[in-house]
Each structure stands twice: as structure tokens, then as C-alpha cells.
Amino acid sequence: MFAGFEKMLKGDPSEKTKRRYQARVDAVNALGARTKALSDDELRAKTEEFRERLRRGESEDDLLVEAFAVVREAADRVLGLRPFDVQLIGGMILHEGQIAEMRTGEGKTLVSALPAYLNALSGKGVHVVTV
């Protein structure tokens, strides 16, 4: 009973999280058709383009939307799995260095590929642990 009352007063935390990231999710979705139209070689070339942009001073945050769109398309082509919007949000949370709790079967490994790719672009390496 009190949990429902608390939600009514404070709002659903998952809805607050969704609203916080929705603009970037929408931006990733907006790139979907353009990214899908890329050939495999053009999609692969995005990695070097992103690395060059980082060398010129852009940040990982500046590249997040485009990088997530590229990973989403690559996952769809290679694995036949297209990350859902909520998985994009999970990737954004991980990119920020926060912990994203997910249940079994919700796609932790797929989610982790999004920020792992983005953060590996700098060449510093990335460690991913899922349980």
C-alpha cells in the first residue's frame, strides 16, 4: 500500500529515467533509415570517422547518438537483434558510469555492446562484466 502511495507522490522512477533519456533515444531512432542505407563497408568506416572526430576534440558524449545508431544497425545485420529503446537507455546509463539493473533475458550483453563500442573508440580499452 505504501509503495503505491510513494509512487503517486514521487512518480515512477523508471518513467523519470525514460523521460531523461528520451531525446537521445529519439535522435538514435531518427538516424535509423540513414544508417540502414549504409553499405557494410560504409558502416565499418564509421569507426574510423568517429576515432578521427575524437582526435579532433569531440567527446564520446558528442558521438553517442551516432555511435549507438551504428551499433544498433550492426547488431541487427550480424546478430538479427535490434536493441529496443529501453536497451538504448540502458547503454546510455552504463556510458555514464552508472549501474543498470536488468533481469535475466532482458539483453544485458546487447546493451553492453553500445557503450563498449563508444568508449573503446578512444583506444583505451573497455571491460564488460555481466552477471
mmCIF file of C-alpha atoms in Angstrom:
data_model
loop_
_atom_site.group_PDB
_atom_site.id
_atom_site.type_symbol
_atom_site.label_atom_id
_atom_site.label_comp_id
_atom_site.label_asym_id
_atom_site.label_seq_id
_atom_site.Cartn_x
_atom_site.Cartn_y
_atom_site.Cartn_z
ATOM 1 C CA MET A 1 0.000 0.000 0.000
ATOM 2 C CA PHE A 2 2.738 2.467 0.951
ATOM 3 C CA ALA A 3 4.762 1.684 -2.183
ATOM 4 C CA GLY A 4 1.833 2.743 -4.355
ATOM 5 C CA PHE A 5 1.408 5.910 -2.299
ATOM 6 C CA GLU A 6 5.117 6.690 -2.628
ATOM 7 C CA LYS A 7 4.942 6.218 -6.417
ATOM 8 C CA MET A 8 1.956 8.558 -6.544
ATOM 9 C CA LEU A 9 3.900 11.254 -4.671
ATOM 10 C CA LYS A 10 7.327 10.849 -6.226
ATOM 11 C CA GLY A 11 6.439 9.396 -9.621
ATOM 12 C CA ASP A 12 7.549 6.132 -11.161
ATOM 13 C CA PRO A 13 11.386 6.112 -11.200
ATOM 14 C CA SER A 14 11.510 4.161 -14.458
ATOM 15 C CA GLU A 15 9.310 6.774 -16.146
ATOM 16 C CA LYS A 16 11.587 9.543 -14.892
ATOM 17 C CA THR A 17 14.587 7.691 -16.293
ATOM 18 C CA LYS A 18 12.842 7.178 -19.625
ATOM 19 C CA ARG A 19 11.981 10.877 -19.891
ATOM 20 C CA ARG A 20 15.560 11.856 -19.048
ATOM 21 C CA TYR A 21 16.998 9.895 -21.984
ATOM 22 C CA GLN A 22 14.118 10.092 -24.461
ATOM 23 C CA ALA A 23 15.543 12.936 -26.583
ATOM 24 C CA ARG A 24 18.724 10.967 -27.288
ATOM 25 C CA VAL A 25 16.724 7.793 -27.946
ATOM 26 C CA ASP A 26 14.611 9.738 -30.433
ATOM 27 C CA ALA A 27 17.779 11.040 -32.089
ATOM 28 C CA VAL A 28 19.161 7.492 -32.444
ATOM 29 C CA ASN A 29 15.847 6.387 -33.929
ATOM 30 C CA ALA A 30 15.893 9.325 -36.352
ATOM 31 C CA LEU A 31 19.212 8.059 -37.750
ATOM 32 C CA GLY A 32 17.801 4.585 -38.356
ATOM 33 C CA ALA A 33 16.928 4.886 -42.053
ATOM 34 C CA ARG A 34 20.156 6.700 -42.912
ATOM 35 C CA THR A 35 22.259 4.139 -41.035
ATOM 36 C CA LYS A 36 20.353 1.234 -42.565
ATOM 37 C CA ALA A 37 21.116 2.601 -46.046
ATOM 38 C CA LEU A 38 24.884 2.365 -45.457
ATOM 39 C CA SER A 39 26.753 -0.494 -47.075
ATOM 40 C CA ASP A 40 28.697 -2.845 -44.805
ATOM 41 C CA ASP A 41 31.922 -1.058 -45.780
ATOM 42 C CA GLU A 42 30.412 2.357 -45.067
ATOM 43 C CA LEU A 43 29.128 1.128 -41.718
ATOM 44 C CA ARG A 44 32.600 -0.213 -40.825
ATOM 45 C CA ALA A 45 34.170 3.098 -41.932
ATOM 46 C CA LYS A 46 32.128 4.923 -39.296
ATOM 47 C CA THR A 47 34.525 3.577 -36.662
ATOM 48 C CA GLU A 48 37.497 5.389 -38.159
ATOM 49 C CA GLU A 49 35.373 8.500 -38.713
ATOM 50 C CA PHE A 50 34.427 8.503 -35.026
ATOM 51 C CA ARG A 51 38.042 7.956 -33.941
ATOM 52 C CA GLU A 52 39.148 10.889 -36.063
ATOM 53 C CA ARG A 53 36.449 13.092 -34.592
ATOM 54 C CA LEU A 54 37.629 12.147 -31.094
ATOM 55 C CA ARG A 55 41.200 13.055 -32.074
ATOM 56 C CA ARG A 56 39.909 16.448 -33.246
ATOM 57 C CA GLY A 57 38.410 17.132 -29.832
ATOM 58 C CA GLU A 58 34.868 15.807 -29.885
ATOM 59 C CA SER A 59 33.858 13.804 -26.838
ATOM 60 C CA GLU A 60 32.261 10.389 -26.526
ATOM 61 C CA ASP A 61 29.093 12.196 -25.460
ATOM 62 C CA ASP A 62 29.157 14.147 -28.739
ATOM 63 C CA LEU A 63 29.297 10.859 -30.663
ATOM 64 C CA LEU A 64 26.831 8.872 -28.542
ATOM 65 C CA VAL A 65 23.776 9.185 -30.774
ATOM 66 C CA GLU A 66 25.601 8.304 -33.994
ATOM 67 C CA ALA A 67 27.663 5.546 -32.386
ATOM 68 C CA PHE A 68 24.591 3.926 -30.832
ATOM 69 C CA ALA A 69 22.834 4.070 -34.217
ATOM 70 C CA VAL A 70 25.815 2.305 -35.819
ATOM 71 C CA VAL A 71 25.945 -0.404 -33.128
ATOM 72 C CA ARG A 72 22.184 -0.897 -33.384
ATOM 73 C CA GLU A 73 22.442 -1.410 -37.143
ATOM 74 C CA ALA A 74 25.477 -3.702 -36.847
ATOM 75 C CA ALA A 75 23.706 -5.830 -34.231
ATOM 76 C CA ASP A 76 20.686 -6.099 -36.492
ATOM 77 C CA ARG A 77 22.771 -7.125 -39.512
ATOM 78 C CA VAL A 78 25.116 -9.534 -37.752
ATOM 79 C CA LEU A 79 23.007 -10.972 -34.941
ATOM 80 C CA GLY A 80 19.494 -10.301 -36.165
ATOM 81 C CA LEU A 81 18.935 -8.429 -32.892
ATOM 82 C CA ARG A 82 17.961 -4.767 -32.904
ATOM 83 C CA PRO A 83 18.308 -3.093 -29.499
ATOM 84 C CA PHE A 84 14.990 -1.740 -28.229
ATOM 85 C CA ASP A 85 14.666 1.824 -26.966
ATOM 86 C CA VAL A 86 14.859 0.672 -23.350
ATOM 87 C CA GLN A 87 18.125 -1.110 -24.178
ATOM 88 C CA LEU A 88 19.482 2.115 -25.682
ATOM 89 C CA ILE A 89 18.648 3.802 -22.374
ATOM 90 C CA GLY A 90 20.483 1.029 -20.516
ATOM 91 C CA GLY A 91 23.519 1.651 -22.707
ATOM 92 C CA MET A 92 23.374 5.379 -22.003
ATOM 93 C CA ILE A 93 23.216 4.701 -18.273
ATOM 94 C CA LEU A 94 26.255 2.404 -18.484
ATOM 95 C CA HIS A 95 28.122 5.001 -20.568
ATOM 96 C CA GLU A 96 27.617 7.469 -17.722
ATOM 97 C CA GLY A 97 29.290 5.004 -15.353
ATOM 98 C CA GLN A 98 26.110 4.060 -13.569
ATOM 99 C CA ILE A 99 24.830 0.570 -12.862
ATOM 100 C CA ALA A 100 21.861 -0.632 -14.896
ATOM 101 C CA GLU A 101 19.991 -3.479 -13.249
ATOM 102 C CA MET A 102 18.385 -5.859 -15.721
ATOM 103 C CA ARG A 103 16.656 -9.185 -15.278
ATOM 104 C CA THR A 104 17.678 -12.405 -16.974
ATOM 105 C CA GLY A 105 16.769 -12.340 -20.645
ATOM 106 C CA GLU A 106 16.489 -8.556 -20.975
ATOM 107 C CA GLY A 107 19.579 -8.265 -23.161
ATOM 108 C CA LYS A 108 22.441 -7.213 -20.890
ATOM 109 C CA THR A 109 25.056 -8.369 -23.373
ATOM 110 C CA LEU A 110 23.415 -6.497 -26.239
ATOM 111 C CA VAL A 111 23.062 -3.403 -24.047
ATOM 112 C CA SER A 112 26.713 -3.530 -23.031
ATOM 113 C CA ALA A 113 27.859 -3.516 -26.664
ATOM 114 C CA LEU A 114 26.525 0.030 -27.099
ATOM 115 C CA PRO A 115 28.710 1.853 -24.542
ATOM 116 C CA ALA A 116 31.575 -0.631 -25.002
ATOM 117 C CA TYR A 117 31.860 0.376 -28.666
ATOM 118 C CA LEU A 118 31.532 4.077 -27.899
ATOM 119 C CA ASN A 119 34.115 4.055 -25.126
ATOM 120 C CA ALA A 120 36.545 1.789 -26.997
ATOM 121 C CA LEU A 121 36.804 4.326 -29.819
ATOM 122 C CA SER A 122 39.369 6.276 -27.794
ATOM 123 C CA GLY A 123 41.669 3.236 -27.855
ATOM 124 C CA LYS A 124 41.869 2.967 -24.064
ATOM 125 C CA GLY A 125 40.115 -0.382 -23.837
ATOM 126 C CA VAL A 126 36.909 -1.404 -22.146
ATOM 127 C CA HIS A 127 35.984 -4.102 -19.638
ATOM 128 C CA VAL A 128 32.479 -5.581 -19.634
ATOM 129 C CA VAL A 129 31.134 -7.798 -16.854
ATOM 130 C CA THR A 130 27.585 -9.156 -16.820
ATOM 131 C CA VAL A 131 26.065 -11.463 -14.236
#
